[in-house]
Amino acid sequence: MRTEKHLLTPCVPGTTRELVSLHFGRSGGRKVLIQASLHADEPPGLLVAYHLRRELAALDAQQHLRGEVVLVPMANPVGSAQRVLGRALGRFELAIGENFNRRYVDVSAAAFASLRGEIDAGGVPSVARVRVALSEAVAALPASSELMSLRRALLGLAINADMVLDLHCDTEAVMHLYTATTLWPQVEPLARLIGARVSLLALDSGGEPFDEACSMVWTRLNEHWHRHTGSPAPWPHACVAVTLELRGETDVSHDLAMLDARAILAYLTHQGFIDAPPPALPDAIGDARPLAGSVPVVTAHGGVLVHRPLLGQQVRAGDCIAEVIDPLSGESTALTSVVDGLLYARESVRIVHAGMPIAKVAGTAAVRSGELLSV
Ligand SMILES: [Zn+2]
């Protein structure tokens, strides 16, 4: 194993932080990038990375890795240090309020521009050549703040990978994942192995999350190609990127983390990154649905949130999934689902404000548009 340290732009002199990446196997061939807790207050991925590290070191020592696996065991040193009035706050950067998993730059135009000479001369740059251009485009991104330098460092590690697994969690949730609609055939075995209760698919979730910056760049490169040459797209979907939501933020145990780490390694084996017999694929316990069919339940009143025990259950439109209690009036307001679907995530706080989403229900029909991810 090789350790790399990537220095971030210090906010002020004397406060330099570093991003650490662990490199297993051999570089130069196929590559997997796994990162944990880009939202720094989402700890299940950190424990999964702890178990992955041990397993990957053993596989590496036995020379069972085909290609390179890069593990970023703590993807957000900036957010990890944020604590306000005793509480860890790792979803947004406190200085400017930006979500750490948004605003990853689409470098397809810059990479395509650098390949134009070769394309205009009649060539079709190879995937490997395009990856070099993508890496150069990321390296040229500005890093004038600590947050920008973190985004550049993370994207630089992932942009030339064949596979990117971004480990997150929700507040209280069952296992689920997000990926691009076009990648579903390649991701479906992972959904089975990890036991995803639902897989949420979109081509453009809005907000430029990390996984889409890595995977959709190939779709956009092909669009540039088509616009420029008028001929069909030459490149495959060369990066399979997935955001894995490892249940809820308090679902942190060695038993769960070891199960998840083994499922991830089984998927890597299935995809040919590990030299071992292919795993048997269990039956799916969930299905794929449009992210545009995931509808939040929003409370119109503040008060005490009392969930019904429906997490992981199918609910019908109109079903009461929680109550909000007003201690002053003595009234209780029933919160109902808008759609039929799987109640896959819900709020973990029990005092809520008016206007807050308190649960998410995944329906089967796309009914929303625009920004599809929560803030
Ligand atoms: Zn997250």
Tab-separated table of C-alpha atoms in Angstrom, residues 7-284:
chain	number	residue	atom	x	y	z
A	7	LEU	CA	-2.147	19.468	0.657
A	8	LEU	CA	-5.160	21.765	0.648
A	9	THR	CA	-4.985	25.516	0.293
A	10	PRO	CA	-4.664	26.870	3.847
A	11	CYS	CA	-7.327	29.361	4.927
A	12	VAL	CA	-4.626	31.385	6.662
A	13	PRO	CA	-0.924	30.621	7.105
A	14	GLY	CA	-0.256	27.848	9.580
A	15	THR	CA	-3.551	25.971	9.127
A	16	THR	CA	-2.698	23.574	6.278
A	17	ARG	CA	-4.838	20.428	6.048
A	18	GLU	CA	-4.216	17.353	3.943
A	19	LEU	CA	-6.359	14.807	2.142
A	20	VAL	CA	-5.001	11.261	2.459
A	21	SER	CA	-5.432	8.560	-0.178
A	22	LEU	CA	-4.361	4.910	0.155
A	23	HIS	CA	-3.305	3.151	-3.042
A	24	PHE	CA	-3.515	-0.626	-3.369
A	25	GLY	CA	-2.483	-2.767	-6.336
A	26	ARG	CA	-0.780	-1.407	-9.443
A	27	SER	CA	-1.520	1.869	-11.208
A	28	GLY	CA	-1.657	2.190	-14.963
A	29	GLY	CA	-4.484	-0.267	-15.598
A	30	ARG	CA	-8.067	-0.293	-14.417
A	31	LYS	CA	-8.827	1.819	-11.379
A	32	VAL	CA	-11.422	1.931	-8.601
A	33	LEU	CA	-11.852	4.928	-6.327
A	34	ILE	CA	-13.695	4.506	-3.029
A	35	GLN	CA	-14.161	7.475	-0.728
A	36	ALA	CA	-15.807	7.732	2.674
A	37	SER	CA	-17.815	10.507	4.266
A	38	LEU	CA	-17.589	13.387	1.854
A	39	HIS	CA	-20.326	14.668	4.123
A	40	ALA	CA	-18.097	14.564	7.160
A	41	ASP	CA	-20.868	13.938	9.693
A	42	GLU	CA	-21.896	10.668	8.025
A	43	PRO	CA	-19.806	8.086	9.884
A	44	PRO	CA	-20.893	4.649	8.528
A	45	GLY	CA	-18.576	5.004	5.510
A	46	LEU	CA	-15.594	5.721	7.763
A	47	LEU	CA	-16.029	2.367	9.483
A	48	VAL	CA	-16.582	0.563	6.178
A	49	ALA	CA	-13.333	2.125	4.928
A	50	TYR	CA	-11.556	0.878	8.053
A	51	HIS	CA	-12.592	-2.689	7.202
A	52	LEU	CA	-11.944	-2.243	3.474
A	53	ARG	CA	-8.413	-1.073	4.190
A	54	ARG	CA	-7.546	-4.327	5.986
A	55	GLU	CA	-9.110	-6.513	3.317
A	56	LEU	CA	-7.493	-4.561	0.478
A	57	ALA	CA	-4.067	-4.742	2.157
A	58	ALA	CA	-4.412	-8.539	2.387
A	59	LEU	CA	-5.571	-8.829	-1.235
A	60	ASP	CA	-2.703	-6.605	-2.322
A	61	ALA	CA	-0.152	-8.681	-0.387
A	62	GLN	CA	-1.485	-11.810	-2.112
A	63	GLN	CA	-1.322	-9.996	-5.481
A	64	HIS	CA	-5.033	-10.581	-6.034
A	65	LEU	CA	-5.838	-7.040	-7.139
A	66	ARG	CA	-6.187	-6.453	-10.860
A	67	GLY	CA	-5.353	-2.823	-11.377
A	68	GLU	CA	-5.476	-0.196	-8.663
A	69	VAL	CA	-7.890	0.439	-5.816
A	70	VAL	CA	-7.650	3.893	-4.256
A	71	LEU	CA	-9.279	4.309	-0.873
A	72	VAL	CA	-9.875	7.776	0.549
A	73	PRO	CA	-10.767	6.755	4.092
A	74	MET	CA	-11.770	10.247	5.258
A	75	ALA	CA	-12.753	12.333	2.275
A	76	ASN	CA	-13.451	15.586	4.062
A	77	PRO	CA	-10.785	16.873	6.453
A	78	VAL	CA	-12.379	20.329	6.303
A	79	GLY	CA	-15.851	19.238	7.392
A	80	SER	CA	-14.461	16.757	9.899
A	81	ALA	CA	-13.026	19.619	11.899
A	82	GLN	CA	-16.288	21.576	11.982
A	83	ARG	CA	-18.067	21.540	15.302
A	84	VAL	CA	-20.615	24.107	16.411
A	85	LEU	CA	-21.877	24.311	19.971
A	86	GLY	CA	-20.913	20.723	20.590
A	87	ARG	CA	-22.343	19.226	17.403
A	88	ALA	CA	-20.466	17.920	14.382
A	89	LEU	CA	-21.576	19.743	11.221
A	90	GLY	CA	-20.045	18.204	8.124
A	91	ARG	CA	-22.580	18.606	5.318
A	92	PHE	CA	-21.934	22.274	4.545
A	93	GLU	CA	-18.757	24.271	4.686
A	94	LEU	CA	-19.385	26.752	7.450
A	95	ALA	CA	-17.526	29.668	5.886
A	96	ILE	CA	-19.850	30.005	2.880
A	97	GLY	CA	-22.592	27.463	3.484
A	98	GLU	CA	-21.917	25.285	0.435
A	99	ASN	CA	-22.749	21.582	0.420
A	100	PHE	CA	-19.543	19.530	0.224
A	101	ASN	CA	-21.186	17.211	-2.331
A	102	ARG	CA	-22.207	19.852	-4.845
A	103	ARG	CA	-20.571	22.063	-7.457
A	104	TYR	CA	-18.100	19.554	-8.895
A	105	VAL	CA	-16.993	21.108	-12.157
A	106	ASP	CA	-17.907	19.485	-15.475
A	107	VAL	CA	-14.506	19.288	-17.169
A	108	SER	CA	-15.783	17.715	-20.394
A	109	ALA	CA	-15.521	20.940	-22.458
A	110	ALA	CA	-11.961	21.653	-21.317
A	111	ALA	CA	-10.861	18.062	-21.959
A	112	PHE	CA	-12.539	17.991	-25.364
A	113	ALA	CA	-10.877	21.283	-26.329
A	114	SER	CA	-7.466	19.825	-25.544
A	115	LEU	CA	-8.242	16.829	-27.793
A	116	ARG	CA	-9.502	18.932	-30.697
A	117	GLY	CA	-6.241	18.855	-32.670
A	118	GLU	CA	-6.189	15.064	-32.655
A	119	ILE	CA	-9.898	14.862	-33.499
A	120	ASP	CA	-9.669	17.404	-36.314
A	121	ALA	CA	-6.825	15.346	-37.804
A	122	GLY	CA	-9.237	12.424	-38.048
A	123	GLY	CA	-8.257	10.549	-34.883
A	124	VAL	CA	-10.459	9.074	-32.189
A	125	PRO	CA	-8.630	9.502	-28.896
A	126	SER	CA	-8.586	6.336	-26.809
A	127	VAL	CA	-10.305	6.174	-23.420
A	128	ALA	CA	-6.846	6.243	-21.826
A	129	ARG	CA	-5.936	9.373	-23.800
A	130	VAL	CA	-9.226	11.056	-22.848
A	131	ARG	CA	-8.544	10.230	-19.200
A	132	VAL	CA	-5.215	12.041	-19.400
A	133	ALA	CA	-7.037	15.065	-20.833
A	134	LEU	CA	-9.643	14.876	-18.044
A	135	SER	CA	-6.925	14.694	-15.386
A	136	GLU	CA	-5.160	17.692	-16.901
A	137	ALA	CA	-8.423	19.643	-16.969
A	138	VAL	CA	-9.016	18.907	-13.286
A	139	ALA	CA	-5.434	19.827	-12.407
A	140	ALA	CA	-5.983	23.190	-14.116
A	141	LEU	CA	-9.044	24.035	-11.990
A	142	PRO	CA	-8.594	26.950	-9.603
A	143	ALA	CA	-7.998	26.103	-5.963
A	144	SER	CA	-8.045	29.535	-4.456
A	145	SER	CA	-9.881	28.465	-1.315
A	146	GLU	CA	-9.583	25.453	0.972
A	147	LEU	CA	-12.955	24.154	-0.246
A	148	MET	CA	-12.023	24.540	-3.920
A	149	SER	CA	-8.735	22.759	-3.310
A	150	LEU	CA	-10.550	19.895	-1.578
A	151	ARG	CA	-12.940	19.524	-4.506
A	152	ARG	CA	-10.049	19.594	-6.975
A	153	ALA	CA	-8.059	17.004	-5.019
A	154	LEU	CA	-11.040	14.631	-4.727
A	155	LEU	CA	-12.017	14.995	-8.374
A	156	GLY	CA	-8.397	14.550	-9.428
A	157	LEU	CA	-8.258	11.169	-7.695
A	158	ALA	CA	-11.526	9.990	-9.275
A	159	ILE	CA	-11.781	11.503	-12.751
A	160	ASN	CA	-9.620	8.823	-14.430
A	161	ALA	CA	-11.211	5.876	-12.583
A	162	ASP	CA	-13.281	3.095	-14.130
A	163	MET	CA	-15.400	2.934	-11.001
A	164	VAL	CA	-16.202	5.426	-8.231
A	165	LEU	CA	-18.003	4.447	-5.033
A	166	ASP	CA	-18.905	7.444	-2.854
A	167	LEU	CA	-19.929	6.266	0.633
A	168	HIS	CA	-22.598	8.365	2.345
A	169	CYS	CA	-25.552	7.812	4.667
A	170	ASP	CA	-28.894	9.474	5.320
A	171	THR	CA	-30.284	10.553	8.685
A	172	GLU	CA	-32.428	7.452	9.429
A	173	ALA	CA	-32.704	5.210	6.390
A	174	VAL	CA	-32.636	1.798	4.793
A	175	MET	CA	-29.795	0.937	2.419
A	176	HIS	CA	-30.186	2.745	-0.895
A	177	LEU	CA	-28.068	4.185	-3.696
A	178	TYR	CA	-28.003	6.843	-6.390
A	179	THR	CA	-26.561	6.398	-9.853
A	180	ALA	CA	-26.994	7.493	-13.451
A	181	THR	CA	-29.900	5.909	-15.322
A	182	THR	CA	-27.563	4.765	-18.101
A	183	LEU	CA	-25.338	2.926	-15.624
A	184	TRP	CA	-28.058	0.848	-14.008
A	185	PRO	CA	-27.179	-2.429	-15.794
A	186	GLN	CA	-23.639	-2.231	-14.401
A	187	VAL	CA	-24.766	-1.102	-10.924
A	188	GLU	CA	-27.598	-3.603	-10.508
A	189	PRO	CA	-25.257	-6.359	-9.175
A	190	LEU	CA	-23.995	-3.932	-6.513
A	191	ALA	CA	-27.582	-3.168	-5.489
A	192	ARG	CA	-28.166	-6.879	-5.027
A	193	LEU	CA	-24.910	-7.558	-3.161
A	194	ILE	CA	-25.257	-4.608	-0.771
A	195	GLY	CA	-28.966	-5.216	-0.239
A	196	ALA	CA	-30.257	-1.876	-1.545
A	197	ARG	CA	-33.956	-1.445	-0.826
A	198	VAL	CA	-34.206	1.084	-3.631
A	199	SER	CA	-31.857	2.486	-6.287
A	200	LEU	CA	-32.623	6.033	-7.368
A	201	LEU	CA	-31.761	6.851	-10.969
A	202	ALA	CA	-31.288	10.186	-12.704
A	203	LEU	CA	-29.285	11.609	-15.591
A	204	ASP	CA	-28.958	15.022	-13.992
A	205	SER	CA	-29.868	15.332	-10.314
A	206	GLY	CA	-29.031	19.036	-10.253
A	207	GLY	CA	-26.381	20.616	-8.087
A	208	GLU	CA	-23.447	18.754	-9.693
A	209	PRO	CA	-22.790	16.037	-7.087
A	210	PHE	CA	-19.487	14.189	-7.064
A	211	ASP	CA	-20.641	10.924	-8.639
A	212	GLU	CA	-22.204	12.673	-11.636
A	213	ALA	CA	-19.069	14.762	-12.227
A	214	CYS	CA	-17.179	11.469	-12.599
A	215	SER	CA	-19.685	9.458	-14.651
A	216	MET	CA	-21.667	11.987	-16.687
A	217	VAL	CA	-18.485	13.561	-18.013
A	218	TRP	CA	-18.402	10.702	-20.555
A	219	THR	CA	-21.946	11.414	-21.711
A	220	ARG	CA	-21.055	15.068	-22.117
A	221	LEU	CA	-17.804	14.264	-23.949
A	222	ASN	CA	-19.848	12.224	-26.406
A	223	GLU	CA	-22.228	15.167	-26.811
A	224	HIS	CA	-19.261	17.443	-27.589
A	225	TRP	CA	-18.029	14.859	-30.094
A	226	HIS	CA	-21.411	14.612	-31.801
A	227	ARG	CA	-21.830	18.391	-32.011
A	228	HIS	CA	-18.314	18.802	-33.396
A	229	THR	CA	-18.117	15.922	-35.851
A	230	GLY	CA	-21.758	14.993	-36.495
A	231	SER	CA	-20.825	11.337	-36.095
A	232	PRO	CA	-21.951	8.867	-33.434
A	233	ALA	CA	-20.443	8.847	-29.949
A	234	PRO	CA	-17.113	7.009	-29.877
A	235	TRP	CA	-16.654	6.446	-26.140
A	236	PRO	CA	-18.324	4.015	-23.745
A	237	HIS	CA	-19.693	4.983	-20.316
A	238	ALA	CA	-16.150	4.634	-19.067
A	239	CYS	CA	-16.816	5.470	-15.419
A	240	VAL	CA	-19.407	3.728	-13.269
A	241	ALA	CA	-20.046	6.078	-10.339
A	242	VAL	CA	-22.409	5.369	-7.462
A	243	THR	CA	-23.406	7.213	-4.300
A	244	LEU	CA	-24.048	4.534	-1.698
A	245	GLU	CA	-26.262	5.525	1.216
A	246	LEU	CA	-25.215	3.218	4.056
A	247	ARG	CA	-28.496	3.440	6.013
A	248	GLY	CA	-28.713	6.097	8.770
A	249	GLU	CA	-26.086	8.124	10.596
A	250	THR	CA	-26.246	6.019	13.768
A	251	ASP	CA	-26.092	2.688	11.935
A	252	VAL	CA	-22.458	2.305	12.889
A	253	SER	CA	-21.389	-1.161	14.013
A	254	HIS	CA	-18.651	-3.590	13.079
A	255	ASP	CA	-21.237	-6.156	11.999
A	256	LEU	CA	-22.867	-3.799	9.489
A	257	ALA	CA	-19.578	-2.301	8.311
A	258	MET	CA	-18.020	-5.723	7.707
A	259	LEU	CA	-21.102	-6.826	5.768
A	260	ASP	CA	-20.943	-3.693	3.635
A	261	ALA	CA	-17.178	-3.971	3.067
A	262	ARG	CA	-17.579	-7.594	1.967
A	263	ALA	CA	-20.424	-6.647	-0.361
A	264	ILE	CA	-18.280	-3.935	-1.951
A	265	LEU	CA	-15.381	-6.370	-2.398
A	266	ALA	CA	-17.759	-8.948	-3.884
A	267	TYR	CA	-18.895	-6.318	-6.375
A	268	LEU	CA	-15.284	-5.492	-7.254
A	269	THR	CA	-14.721	-9.210	-7.816
A	270	HIS	CA	-17.847	-9.391	-9.971
A	271	GLN	CA	-16.526	-6.483	-12.025
A	272	GLY	CA	-13.135	-8.129	-12.479
A	273	PHE	CA	-11.029	-5.949	-10.183
A	274	ILE	CA	-10.155	-8.823	-7.818
A	275	ASP	CA	-8.699	-12.147	-8.849
A	276	ALA	CA	-11.152	-14.546	-7.162
A	277	PRO	CA	-14.121	-16.699	-8.176
A	278	PRO	CA	-17.101	-14.507	-9.060
A	279	PRO	CA	-19.599	-14.184	-6.212
A	280	ALA	CA	-23.091	-15.635	-6.365
A	281	LEU	CA	-25.519	-12.744	-6.798
A	282	PRO	CA	-28.327	-12.767	-4.249
A	283	ASP	CA	-31.867	-11.963	-5.342
A	284	ALA	CA	-32.667	-8.257	-5.367
